[in-house]
Coordinates of C-alpha atoms and ligand atoms in Angstrom, one line a residue:
X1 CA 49.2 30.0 -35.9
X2 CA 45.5 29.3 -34.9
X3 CA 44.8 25.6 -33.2
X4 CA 43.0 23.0 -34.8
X5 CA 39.5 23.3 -34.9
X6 CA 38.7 20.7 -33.7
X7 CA 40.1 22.3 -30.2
X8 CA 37.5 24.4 -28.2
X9 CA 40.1 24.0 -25.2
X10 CA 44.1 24.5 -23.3
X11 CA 44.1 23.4 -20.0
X12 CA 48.1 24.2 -18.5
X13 CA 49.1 21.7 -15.9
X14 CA 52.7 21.7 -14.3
X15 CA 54.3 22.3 -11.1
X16 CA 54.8 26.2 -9.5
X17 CA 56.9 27.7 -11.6
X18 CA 56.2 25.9 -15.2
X19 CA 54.8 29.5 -16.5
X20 CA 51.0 28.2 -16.7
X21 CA 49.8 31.4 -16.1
X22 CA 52.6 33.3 -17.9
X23 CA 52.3 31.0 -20.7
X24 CA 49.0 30.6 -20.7
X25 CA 48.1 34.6 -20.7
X26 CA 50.5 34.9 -24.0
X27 CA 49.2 31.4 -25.9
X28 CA 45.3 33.2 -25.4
X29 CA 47.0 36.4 -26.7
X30 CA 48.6 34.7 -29.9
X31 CA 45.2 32.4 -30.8
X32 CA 42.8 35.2 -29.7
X33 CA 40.8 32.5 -27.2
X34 CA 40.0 33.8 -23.6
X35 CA 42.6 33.3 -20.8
X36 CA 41.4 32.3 -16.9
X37 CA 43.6 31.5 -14.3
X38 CA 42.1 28.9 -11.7
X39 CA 44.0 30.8 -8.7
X40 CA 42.5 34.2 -9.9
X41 CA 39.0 32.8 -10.1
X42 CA 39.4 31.4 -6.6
X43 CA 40.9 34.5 -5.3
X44 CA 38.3 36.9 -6.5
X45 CA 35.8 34.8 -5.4
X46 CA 36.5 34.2 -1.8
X47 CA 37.6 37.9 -1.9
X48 CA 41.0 36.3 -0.6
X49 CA 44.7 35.4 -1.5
X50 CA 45.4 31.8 -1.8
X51 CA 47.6 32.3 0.6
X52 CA 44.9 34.0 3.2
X53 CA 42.6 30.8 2.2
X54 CA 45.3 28.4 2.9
X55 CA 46.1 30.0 5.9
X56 CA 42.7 31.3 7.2
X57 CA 40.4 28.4 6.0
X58 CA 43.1 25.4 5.5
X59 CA 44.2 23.7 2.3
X60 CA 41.7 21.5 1.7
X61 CA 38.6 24.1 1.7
X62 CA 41.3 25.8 -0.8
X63 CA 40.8 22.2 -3.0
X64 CA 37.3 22.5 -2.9
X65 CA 37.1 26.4 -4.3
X66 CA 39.4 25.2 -6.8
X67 CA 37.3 22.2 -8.3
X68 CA 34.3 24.3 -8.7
X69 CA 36.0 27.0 -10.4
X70 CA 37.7 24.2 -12.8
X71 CA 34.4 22.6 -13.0
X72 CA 32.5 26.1 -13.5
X73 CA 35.4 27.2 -16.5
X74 CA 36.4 23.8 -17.9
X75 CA 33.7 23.4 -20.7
X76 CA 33.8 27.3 -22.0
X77 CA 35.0 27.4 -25.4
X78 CA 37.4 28.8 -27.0
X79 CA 39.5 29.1 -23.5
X80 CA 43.0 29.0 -22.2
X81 CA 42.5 27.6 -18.5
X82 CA 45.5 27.9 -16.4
X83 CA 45.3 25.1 -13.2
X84 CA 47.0 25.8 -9.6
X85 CA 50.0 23.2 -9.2
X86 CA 48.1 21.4 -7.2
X87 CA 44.6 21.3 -8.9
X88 CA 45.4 17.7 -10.7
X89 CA 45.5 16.2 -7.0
X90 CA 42.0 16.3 -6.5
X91 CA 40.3 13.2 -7.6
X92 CA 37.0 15.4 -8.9
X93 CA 39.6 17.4 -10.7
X94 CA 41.4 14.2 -12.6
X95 CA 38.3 12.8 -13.4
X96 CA 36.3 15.9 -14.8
X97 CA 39.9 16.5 -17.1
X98 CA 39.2 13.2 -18.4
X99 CA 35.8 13.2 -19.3
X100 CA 36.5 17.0 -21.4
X101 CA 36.0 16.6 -25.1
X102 CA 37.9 18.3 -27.9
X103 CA 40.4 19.8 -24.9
X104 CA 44.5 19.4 -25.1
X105 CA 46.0 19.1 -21.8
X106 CA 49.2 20.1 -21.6
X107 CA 51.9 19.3 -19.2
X108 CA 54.5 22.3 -18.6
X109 CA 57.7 20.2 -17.6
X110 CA 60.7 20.9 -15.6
X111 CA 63.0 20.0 -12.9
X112 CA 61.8 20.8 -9.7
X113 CA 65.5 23.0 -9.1
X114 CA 64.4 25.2 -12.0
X115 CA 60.8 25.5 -10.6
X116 CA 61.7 26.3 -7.5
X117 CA 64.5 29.0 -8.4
X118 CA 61.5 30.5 -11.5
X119 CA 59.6 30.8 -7.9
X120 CA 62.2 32.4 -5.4
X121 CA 62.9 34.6 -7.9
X122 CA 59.2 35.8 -8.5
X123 CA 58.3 38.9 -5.5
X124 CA 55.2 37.1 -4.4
X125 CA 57.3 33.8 -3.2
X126 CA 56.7 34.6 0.2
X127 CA 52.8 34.0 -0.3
X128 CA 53.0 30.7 -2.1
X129 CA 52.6 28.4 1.3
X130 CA 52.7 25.1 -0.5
X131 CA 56.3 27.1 -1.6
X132 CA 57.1 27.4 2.3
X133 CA 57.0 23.8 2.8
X134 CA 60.3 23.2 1.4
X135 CA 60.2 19.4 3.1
X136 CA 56.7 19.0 1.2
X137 CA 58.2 20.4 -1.9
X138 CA 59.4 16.7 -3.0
X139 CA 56.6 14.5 -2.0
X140 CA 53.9 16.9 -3.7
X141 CA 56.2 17.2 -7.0
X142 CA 56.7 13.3 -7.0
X143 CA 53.2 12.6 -6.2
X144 CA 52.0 14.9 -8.9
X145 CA 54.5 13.7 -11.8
X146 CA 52.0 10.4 -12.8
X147 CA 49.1 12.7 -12.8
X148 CA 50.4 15.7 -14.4
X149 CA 52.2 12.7 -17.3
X150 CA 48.7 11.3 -18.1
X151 CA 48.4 14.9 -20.6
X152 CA 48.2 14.7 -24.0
X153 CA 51.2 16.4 -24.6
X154 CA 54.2 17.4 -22.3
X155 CA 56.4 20.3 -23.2
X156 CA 59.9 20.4 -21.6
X157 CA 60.1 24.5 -21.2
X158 CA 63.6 24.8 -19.3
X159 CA 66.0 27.3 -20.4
X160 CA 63.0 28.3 -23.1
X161 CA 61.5 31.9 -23.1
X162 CA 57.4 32.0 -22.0
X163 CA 57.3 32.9 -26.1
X164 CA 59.0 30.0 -27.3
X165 CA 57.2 27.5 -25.3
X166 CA 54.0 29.1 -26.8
X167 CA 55.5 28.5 -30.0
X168 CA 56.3 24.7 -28.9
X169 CA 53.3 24.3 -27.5
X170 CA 51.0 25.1 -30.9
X171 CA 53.7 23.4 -32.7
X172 CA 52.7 20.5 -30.9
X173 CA 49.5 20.8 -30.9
X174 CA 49.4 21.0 -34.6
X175 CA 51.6 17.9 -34.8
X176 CA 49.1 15.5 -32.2
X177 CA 45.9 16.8 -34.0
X178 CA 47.5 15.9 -37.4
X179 CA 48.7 12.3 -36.0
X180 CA 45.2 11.5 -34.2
X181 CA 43.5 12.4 -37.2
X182 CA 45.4 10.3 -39.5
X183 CA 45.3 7.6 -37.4
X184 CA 41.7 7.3 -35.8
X185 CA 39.5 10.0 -37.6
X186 CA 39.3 11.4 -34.3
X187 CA 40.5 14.9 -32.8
X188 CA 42.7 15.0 -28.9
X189 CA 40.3 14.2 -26.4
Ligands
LIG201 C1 49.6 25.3 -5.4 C2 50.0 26.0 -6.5 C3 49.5 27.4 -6.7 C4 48.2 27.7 -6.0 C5 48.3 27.2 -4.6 C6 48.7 25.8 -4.4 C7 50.1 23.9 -5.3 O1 49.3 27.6 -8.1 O2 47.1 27.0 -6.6 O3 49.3 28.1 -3.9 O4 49.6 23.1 -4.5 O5 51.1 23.6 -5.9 P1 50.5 27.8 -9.2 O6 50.9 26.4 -9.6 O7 49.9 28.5 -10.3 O8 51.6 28.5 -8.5

């Protein structure tokens, strides 16, 4: 199944743990559209983990890396862009996400329990420091939620296979693209 044309653009937005970059690596597969992964791009830029940034330079030099890699990837077409957890804090980040035409932004939803047991059970938990602060854990999930419900679409992706949520998530797509079009004449933007 091939998106709408009327899509040049995924961006994945969730918590750790929703399978952005899991999901996201698969959907590009399936549609044939370039995948980029926000921490990657960071990482290979400053020639560091995220977790050697966070710890070496401080989180919020980390924020800044990542808006400018958003910013440098989020108008490519035909592109599958997979956002750090936290990237949707960042005001710069919110408001460049809103002004992106023909993009889908999906939220990958889940209880923050299955999150952080999809994390503990991955062997690089020990370097996800926003993972380390378990007392954080709550007040960054609930303080993300709003931001990560403003999407255009939310897929609930518990007890679902990274496969099936691809398949949910085109499915959806499909659906929104057919319902926008039928009802203003104008594609997701
Ligand atoms: C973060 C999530 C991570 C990464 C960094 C900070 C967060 O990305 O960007 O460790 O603040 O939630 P993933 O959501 O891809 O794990």
């Amino acid at each position: 199944m091939s998106p709408p044309h009327t899509i040049r653009r995924i961006v994945l937005t969730g918590f750790m743990g929703a399978g952005k970059s899991t999901v996201g690596a698969i959907l590009a597969q399936r549609i044939g559209w370039e995948f980029v992964d926000a921490d990657t791009v960071i990482e290979s830029r400053a020639e560091k983990t995220v977790a050697e940034i966070f710890a070496q330079r401080g989180e919020a030099v980390f924020r800044a890396l990542e808006v400018e890699a958003i910013r440098e990837y989020a108008l490519h077409d035909s592109l599958v862009l997979a956002l750090g957890g936290g990237a949707i804090e960042t005001e710069a980040t919110r408001k460049l996400l809103a002004t992106l035409d023909r993009s889908c932004i999906l939220f990958l939803d889940a209880p923050l329990d299955i999150l952080v047991a999809r994390c503990l059970a991955q062997p690089a938990a020990a370097e996800r420091p926003v993972l380390a602060d378990r007392e954080g854990l709550l007040r960054r999930f609930n303080a993300r939620l709003p931001y990560y419900r403003n999407a255009h679409l939310t897929i609930a992706t518990a007890g679902l296979s990274p496969q099936a949520v691809v398949t949910r998530i085109l499915e959806a797509i499909e659906k929104r693209c057919t319902t926008v079009a039928a009802t203003q004449g104008v594609p997701i933007r």
